PDB file of C-alpha atoms and ligand atoms in Angstrom:
ATOM      1  CA  MET A 293      20.926 -33.536  -8.418  1.00 96.00           C
ATOM      2  CA  ARG A 294      21.407 -36.643 -10.549  1.00 97.00           C
ATOM      3  CA  ALA A 295      24.007 -36.054 -13.210  1.00 98.00           C
ATOM      4  CA  PHE A 296      26.140 -37.698 -15.844  1.00 98.00           C
ATOM      5  CA  ILE A 297      28.638 -36.731 -18.520  1.00 98.00           C
ATOM      6  CA  ALA A 298      28.153 -37.893 -22.072  1.00 98.00           C
ATOM      7  CA  ILE A 299      29.003 -37.535 -25.719  1.00 98.00           C
ATOM      8  CA  ASP A 300      26.000 -36.289 -27.692  1.00 98.00           C
ATOM      9  CA  MET A 301      24.974 -37.952 -30.900  1.00 98.00           C
ATOM     10  CA  PRO A 302      24.994 -35.604 -33.883  1.00 97.00           C
ATOM     11  CA  ASP A 303      21.845 -35.563 -36.057  1.00 96.00           C
ATOM     12  CA  LEU A 304      23.232 -37.976 -38.646  1.00 96.00           C
ATOM     13  CA  ALA A 305      24.122 -40.545 -35.977  1.00 97.00           C
ATOM     14  CA  CYS A 306      20.688 -40.062 -34.367  1.00 97.00           C
ATOM     15  CA  ASP A 307      19.034 -40.793 -37.711  1.00 97.00           C
ATOM     16  CA  VAL A 308      21.035 -43.985 -38.181  1.00 97.00           C
ATOM     17  CA  LEU A 309      20.371 -45.115 -34.613  1.00 97.00           C
ATOM     18  CA  SER A 310      16.650 -44.323 -34.877  1.00 97.00           C
ATOM     19  CA  LYS A 311      16.543 -46.429 -38.026  1.00 96.00           C
ATOM     20  CA  LEU A 312      18.175 -49.304 -36.138  1.00 96.00           C
ATOM     21  CA  GLN A 313      15.612 -48.884 -33.368  1.00 96.00           C
ATOM     22  CA  SER A 314      12.707 -48.879 -35.798  1.00 95.00           C
ATOM     23  CA  ASP A 315      12.770 -52.607 -36.433  1.00 92.00           C
ATOM     24  CA  LEU A 316      13.628 -53.669 -32.904  1.00 93.00           C
ATOM     25  CA  PRO A 317      11.140 -56.377 -32.007  1.00 88.00           C
ATOM     26  CA  THR A 318      10.978 -55.719 -28.258  1.00 88.00           C
ATOM     27  CA  GLY A 319      12.003 -53.337 -25.463  1.00 92.00           C
ATOM     28  CA  ARG A 320      11.414 -49.719 -24.448  1.00 94.00           C
ATOM     29  CA  LEU A 321      13.210 -47.491 -26.936  1.00 96.00           C
ATOM     30  CA  ALA A 322      15.461 -44.654 -25.810  1.00 96.00           C
ATOM     31  CA  PRO A 323      13.910 -41.464 -27.243  1.00 93.00           C
ATOM     32  CA  PRO A 324      16.004 -39.876 -30.043  1.00 91.00           C
ATOM     33  CA  ASP A 325      16.731 -36.845 -27.801  1.00 89.00           C
ATOM     34  CA  ASN A 326      18.224 -39.133 -25.156  1.00 93.00           C
ATOM     35  CA  LEU A 327      20.736 -40.948 -27.358  1.00 97.00           C
ATOM     36  CA  HIS A 328      24.215 -40.454 -25.926  1.00 98.00           C
ATOM     37  CA  LEU A 329      27.411 -42.239 -24.957  1.00 98.00           C
ATOM     38  CA  THR A 330      27.910 -42.014 -21.197  1.00 98.00           C
ATOM     39  CA  LEU A 331      31.451 -41.209 -20.071  1.00 98.00           C
ATOM     40  CA  ALA A 332      30.738 -40.949 -16.353  1.00 97.00           C
ATOM     41  CA  PHE A 333      27.644 -41.465 -14.228  1.00 97.00           C
ATOM     42  CA  LEU A 334      27.916 -39.104 -11.260  1.00 97.00           C
ATOM     43  CA  GLY A 335      24.746 -40.244  -9.524  1.00 95.00           C
ATOM     44  CA  GLU A 336      22.827 -38.126  -7.025  1.00 96.00           C
ATOM     45  CA  GLN A 337      25.140 -35.364  -5.785  1.00 97.00           C
ATOM     46  CA  PRO A 338      24.879 -32.129  -3.816  1.00 97.00           C
ATOM     47  CA  VAL A 339      24.846 -29.084  -6.111  1.00 97.00           C
ATOM     48  CA  GLU A 340      28.011 -27.683  -4.471  1.00 97.00           C
ATOM     49  CA  LEU A 341      29.933 -30.809  -5.416  1.00 97.00           C
ATOM     50  CA  LEU A 342      28.619 -30.599  -8.972  1.00 98.00           C
ATOM     51  CA  GLU A 343      29.798 -26.999  -9.125  1.00 98.00           C
ATOM     52  CA  ASP A 344      33.292 -28.146  -8.122  1.00 98.00           C
ATOM     53  CA  ALA A 345      33.124 -30.879 -10.740  1.00 98.00           C
ATOM     54  CA  HIS A 346      32.047 -28.293 -13.308  1.00 98.00           C
ATOM     55  CA  ALA A 347      34.994 -26.054 -12.422  1.00 98.00           C
ATOM     56  CA  ALA A 348      37.357 -29.022 -12.836  1.00 98.00           C
ATOM     57  CA  LEU A 349      35.798 -30.005 -16.143  1.00 98.00           C
ATOM     58  CA  THR A 350      36.341 -26.517 -17.573  1.00 98.00           C
ATOM     59  CA  THR A 351      40.064 -27.362 -17.487  1.00 98.00           C
ATOM     60  CA  LEU A 352      39.491 -30.320 -19.841  1.00 98.00           C
ATOM     61  CA  ASP A 353      42.104 -29.829 -22.506  1.00 96.00           C
ATOM     62  CA  LEU A 354      42.063 -32.690 -25.008  1.00 98.00           C
ATOM     63  CA  PRO A 355      41.852 -32.798 -28.786  1.00 98.00           C
ATOM     64  CA  ALA A 356      38.665 -33.490 -30.734  1.00 98.00           C
ATOM     65  CA  PHE A 357      38.583 -36.973 -32.285  1.00 98.00           C
ATOM     66  CA  ASP A 358      36.528 -39.225 -34.526  1.00 98.00           C
ATOM     67  CA  LEU A 359      34.169 -41.793 -33.083  1.00 98.00           C
ATOM     68  CA  GLN A 360      32.789 -44.756 -34.953  1.00 98.00           C
ATOM     69  CA  LEU A 361      29.807 -46.615 -33.564  1.00 98.00           C
ATOM     70  CA  ALA A 362      29.914 -50.308 -34.377  1.00 97.00           C
ATOM     71  CA  GLY A 363      28.301 -53.578 -33.361  1.00 97.00           C
ATOM     72  CA  THR A 364      25.210 -54.314 -31.286  1.00 97.00           C
ATOM     73  CA  ASP A 365      24.993 -56.221 -28.028  1.00 97.00           C
ATOM     74  CA  THR A 366      23.141 -56.453 -24.731  1.00 96.00           C
ATOM     75  CA  PHE A 367      24.056 -56.034 -21.077  1.00 96.00           C
ATOM     76  CA  GLY A 368      22.575 -58.521 -18.656  1.00 94.00           C
ATOM     77  CA  GLY A 369      23.514 -61.884 -20.173  1.00 90.00           C
ATOM     78  CA  ASN A 370      20.594 -64.295 -20.283  1.00 88.00           C
ATOM     79  CA  ALA A 371      18.304 -61.684 -18.767  1.00 91.00           C
ATOM     80  CA  PRO A 372      19.057 -58.707 -21.026  1.00 94.00           C
ATOM     81  CA  LYS A 373      18.519 -55.310 -19.453  1.00 95.00           C
ATOM     82  CA  VAL A 374      19.891 -52.994 -22.100  1.00 97.00           C
ATOM     83  CA  LEU A 375      20.415 -53.215 -25.844  1.00 97.00           C
ATOM     84  CA  PHE A 376      23.162 -51.006 -27.197  1.00 98.00           C
ATOM     85  CA  VAL A 377      25.407 -50.041 -30.065  1.00 98.00           C
ATOM     86  CA  GLY A 378      29.094 -50.216 -29.208  1.00 98.00           C
ATOM     87  CA  ALA A 379      32.153 -48.308 -30.383  1.00 97.00           C
ATOM     88  CA  GLY A 380      35.231 -49.580 -32.170  1.00 91.00           C
ATOM     89  CA  PRO A 381      38.610 -49.469 -30.339  1.00 95.00           C
ATOM     90  CA  ASN A 382      39.363 -45.817 -29.775  1.00 98.00           C
ATOM     91  CA  PRO A 383      42.387 -44.678 -27.715  1.00 98.00           C
ATOM     92  CA  ALA A 384      41.242 -41.027 -27.847  1.00 98.00           C
ATOM     93  CA  LEU A 385      37.895 -42.031 -26.332  1.00 98.00           C
ATOM     94  CA  ASP A 386      39.672 -44.047 -23.618  1.00 98.00           C
ATOM     95  CA  ARG A 387      41.911 -41.053 -22.845  1.00 98.00           C
ATOM     96  CA  LEU A 388      38.882 -38.764 -22.624  1.00 98.00           C
ATOM     97  CA  HIS A 389      37.137 -41.185 -20.267  1.00 98.00           C
ATOM     98  CA  ALA A 390      40.237 -41.527 -18.065  1.00 97.00           C
ATOM     99  CA  LYS A 391      40.790 -37.757 -17.985  1.00 98.00           C
ATOM    100  CA  ILE A 392      37.202 -37.030 -17.011  1.00 98.00           C
ATOM    101  CA  ARG A 393      37.346 -39.593 -14.208  1.00 97.00           C
ATOM    102  CA  SER A 394      40.561 -38.094 -12.930  1.00 97.00           C
ATOM    103  CA  LEU A 395      39.154 -34.532 -13.019  1.00 98.00           C
ATOM    104  CA  LEU A 396      36.056 -35.715 -11.167  1.00 98.00           C
ATOM    105  CA  HIS A 397      38.113 -37.528  -8.542  1.00 96.00           C
ATOM    106  CA  GLY A 398      40.253 -34.422  -8.136  1.00 97.00           C
ATOM    107  CA  SER A 399      37.128 -32.400  -7.435  1.00 97.00           C
ATOM    108  CA  GLY A 400      36.055 -34.803  -4.684  1.00 96.00           C
ATOM    109  CA  LEU A 401      33.589 -36.964  -6.591  1.00 95.00           C
ATOM    110  CA  MET A 402      33.974 -40.674  -6.001  1.00 90.00           C
ATOM    111  CA  LEU A 403      32.826 -42.781  -8.919  1.00 93.00           C
ATOM    112  CA  ASP A 404      32.021 -46.480  -9.031  1.00 89.00           C
ATOM    113  CA  ARG A 405      34.873 -48.598 -10.272  1.00 86.00           C
ATOM    114  CA  GLN A 406      33.510 -50.078 -13.459  1.00 84.00           C
ATOM    115  CA  ARG A 407      35.072 -51.275 -16.655  1.00 92.00           C
ATOM    116  CA  PHE A 408      34.400 -48.689 -19.365  1.00 95.00           C
ATOM    117  CA  ARG A 409      32.178 -50.271 -22.000  1.00 96.00           C
ATOM    118  CA  PRO A 410      31.483 -47.385 -24.379  1.00 98.00           C
ATOM    119  CA  HIS A 411      27.950 -47.757 -25.701  1.00 98.00           C
ATOM    120  CA  VAL A 412      24.837 -45.945 -26.816  1.00 98.00           C
ATOM    121  CA  THR A 413      21.719 -47.437 -25.258  1.00 98.00           C
ATOM    122  CA  LEU A 414      19.000 -48.092 -27.823  1.00 98.00           C
ATOM    123  CA  ALA A 415      16.458 -49.866 -25.640  1.00 97.00           C
ATOM    124  CA  ARG A 416      15.787 -51.190 -22.155  1.00 95.00           C
ATOM    125  CA  PHE A 417      13.942 -54.374 -21.271  1.00 94.00           C
ATOM    126  CA  PRO A 418      11.490 -55.236 -18.535  1.00 88.00           C
ATOM    127  CA  ALA A 419      12.560 -57.672 -15.825  1.00 88.00           C
ATOM    128  CA  ARG A 420      10.898 -60.541 -17.652  1.00 86.00           C
ATOM    129  CA  VAL A 421      11.462 -60.988 -21.351  1.00 87.00           C
ATOM    130  CA  THR A 422       9.291 -63.758 -22.775  1.00 91.00           C
ATOM    131  CA  ALA A 423      10.820 -66.638 -24.745  1.00 92.00           C
ATOM    132  CA  PRO A 424       9.368 -65.477 -28.106  1.00 93.00           C
ATOM    133  CA  GLU A 425      10.684 -61.956 -27.441  1.00 92.00           C
ATOM    134  CA  MET A 426      14.104 -63.369 -26.591  1.00 93.00           C
ATOM    135  CA  GLU A 427      14.087 -65.272 -29.850  1.00 95.00           C
ATOM    136  CA  ARG A 428      13.150 -62.155 -31.840  1.00 94.00           C
ATOM    137  CA  LEU A 429      15.844 -60.203 -30.029  1.00 94.00           C
ATOM    138  CA  ARG A 430      18.411 -62.909 -30.776  1.00 96.00           C
ATOM    139  CA  ARG A 431      17.534 -62.732 -34.468  1.00 96.00           C
ATOM    140  CA  TRP A 432      17.734 -58.952 -34.464  1.00 96.00           C
ATOM    141  CA  LEU A 433      21.173 -59.095 -32.836  1.00 96.00           C
ATOM    142  CA  LEU A 434      22.388 -61.598 -35.415  1.00 96.00           C
ATOM    143  CA  ALA A 435      21.056 -59.472 -38.262  1.00 96.00           C
ATOM    144  CA  ASN A 436      22.701 -56.318 -36.881  1.00 96.00           C
ATOM    145  CA  ALA A 437      25.936 -57.700 -35.429  1.00 94.00           C
ATOM    146  CA  ASP A 438      27.976 -56.099 -38.219  1.00 96.00           C
ATOM    147  CA  PHE A 439      26.398 -52.681 -37.850  1.00 97.00           C
ATOM    148  CA  VAL A 440      28.926 -49.912 -38.553  1.00 97.00           C
ATOM    149  CA  ALA A 441      28.097 -46.194 -38.625  1.00 97.00           C
ATOM    150  CA  GLU A 442      29.900 -43.360 -40.377  1.00 96.00           C
ATOM    151  CA  PRO A 443      32.482 -41.909 -37.972  1.00 97.00           C
ATOM    152  CA  PHE A 444      31.652 -38.491 -36.543  1.00 98.00           C
ATOM    153  CA  ARG A 445      33.722 -35.798 -34.887  1.00 98.00           C
ATOM    154  CA  VAL A 446      33.503 -35.495 -31.109  1.00 98.00           C
ATOM    155  CA  ASP A 447      34.318 -31.875 -30.303  1.00 98.00           C
ATOM    156  CA  HIS A 448      32.617 -31.503 -26.924  1.00 98.00           C
ATOM    157  CA  VAL A 449      31.178 -33.400 -23.996  1.00 98.00           C
ATOM    158  CA  THR A 450      28.094 -32.435 -22.023  1.00 98.00           C
ATOM    159  CA  LEU A 451      27.215 -32.472 -18.342  1.00 98.00           C
ATOM    160  CA  TYR A 452      23.578 -33.542 -18.011  1.00 98.00           C
ATOM    161  CA  ARG A 453      21.051 -33.438 -15.255  1.00 98.00           C
ATOM    162  CA  SER A 454      18.887 -36.552 -15.365  1.00 96.00           C
ATOM    163  CA  GLU A 455      15.413 -36.451 -13.907  1.00 95.00           C
ATOM    164  CA  VAL A 456      13.789 -39.815 -13.641  1.00 91.00           C
ATOM    165  CA  GLY A 457      10.013 -39.659 -13.889  1.00 88.00           C
ATOM    166  CA  ARG A 458       7.132 -41.902 -14.815  1.00 85.00           C
ATOM    167  CA  GLY A 459       7.711 -41.473 -18.526  1.00 82.00           C
ATOM    168  CA  GLY A 460      11.436 -42.301 -18.247  1.00 85.00           C
ATOM    169  CA  ALA A 461      14.449 -40.062 -17.782  1.00 89.00           C
ATOM    170  CA  VAL A 462      14.556 -36.459 -18.965  1.00 94.00           C
ATOM    171  CA  HIS A 463      18.048 -35.187 -19.714  1.00 96.00           C
ATOM    172  CA  ASP A 464      18.827 -31.468 -19.401  1.00 97.00           C
ATOM    173  CA  PRO A 465      22.194 -30.199 -20.608  1.00 97.00           C
ATOM    174  CA  LEU A 466      23.871 -28.151 -17.830  1.00 98.00           C
ATOM    175  CA  ALA A 467      27.256 -27.373 -19.383  1.00 98.00           C
ATOM    176  CA  ARG A 468      29.389 -28.138 -22.401  1.00 98.00           C
ATOM    177  CA  TYR A 469      33.156 -28.675 -22.422  1.00 98.00           C
ATOM    178  CA  MET A 470      34.894 -28.186 -25.746  1.00 98.00           C
ATOM    179  CA  LEU A 471      37.622 -30.420 -27.119  1.00 98.00           C
ATOM    180  CA  THR A 472      40.040 -28.431 -29.222  1.00 91.00           C
TER     181      THR A 472
HETATM  182  O1  3AM B 616      24.545 -44.673 -21.197  1.00 72.26           O
HETATM  183  P1  3AM B 616      23.342 -45.338 -20.656  1.00 72.26           P
HETATM  184  O2  3AM B 616      22.067 -44.739 -21.162  1.00 72.26           O
HETATM  185  O3  3AM B 616      23.393 -46.822 -20.806  1.00 72.26           O
HETATM  186  O4  3AM B 616      21.977 -46.400 -17.395  1.00 72.26           O
HETATM  187  C1  3AM B 616      22.183 -45.020 -17.138  1.00 72.26           C
HETATM  188  C2  3AM B 616      22.552 -44.278 -18.390  1.00 72.26           C
HETATM  189  O5  3AM B 616      23.435 -45.079 -19.116  1.00 72.26           O
HETATM  190  C3  3AM B 616      23.430 -44.843 -16.335  1.00 72.26           C
HETATM  191  O6  3AM B 616      23.793 -43.506 -16.556  1.00 72.26           O
HETATM  192  C4  3AM B 616      23.348 -43.105 -17.829  1.00 72.26           C
HETATM  193  C5  3AM B 616      22.557 -41.842 -17.735  1.00 72.26           C
HETATM  194  O7  3AM B 616      21.456 -42.032 -16.887  1.00 72.26           O
HETATM  195  N1  3AM B 616      23.211 -45.138 -14.933  1.00 72.26           N
HETATM  196  C6  3AM B 616      22.087 -44.961 -14.218  1.00 72.26           C
HETATM  197  N2  3AM B 616      22.276 -45.359 -12.952  1.00 72.26           N
HETATM  198  C7  3AM B 616      23.547 -45.819 -12.874  1.00 72.26           C
HETATM  199  C8  3AM B 616      24.336 -46.361 -11.836  1.00 72.26           C
HETATM  200  N3  3AM B 616      23.867 -46.513 -10.595  1.00 72.26           N
HETATM  201  C9  3AM B 616      24.140 -45.685 -14.143  1.00 72.26           C
HETATM  202  N4  3AM B 616      25.403 -46.041 -14.384  1.00 72.26           N
HETATM  203  C10 3AM B 616      26.103 -46.570 -13.355  1.00 72.26           C
HETATM  204  N5  3AM B 616      25.601 -46.715 -12.128  1.00 72.26           N
END
């Protein structure tokens, strides 16, 4: 089963992000139901291992905190793959990320070593983005570089199953872990 752990976007954040998406000049938009901030991508794993990970995650014992989405950027440099909204510096978010990784490692799940770049993906791009599209994207990024959302409370994280099909990924929540 392909799985990941993420922070869900509350309705208000979804509305703001959908509005940002609405004037995006190019790219395949992430559906509103799929908007999330990934904390850990577990990849394809045997169900037994995911059950162990779930048991470990039930011991998650961290406080709820506020999260502010801010800024827009792309991954992929000159060949952008993903357009996203970032998050301002947030030690509580970093602690949550580190704790989840450590719980997953403790349960036997090996994760890729990657720098944590907290983000909410708004759109994905095909392998080839044409020059006019790139120019429109550049303008959009300039116009939205100072984007700042209202902070919202993060009081849980969600374990998702991700099924990749022809129409994109479908995310099914499997379990929720509360922050107190
Ligand atoms: O948070 P986003 O939507 O950017 O890109 C995938 C998505 O991230 C990412 O996991 C999230 C839920 O699918 N993802 C997919 N394959 C990945 C991989 N091999 C990956 N992240 C890291 N390594």
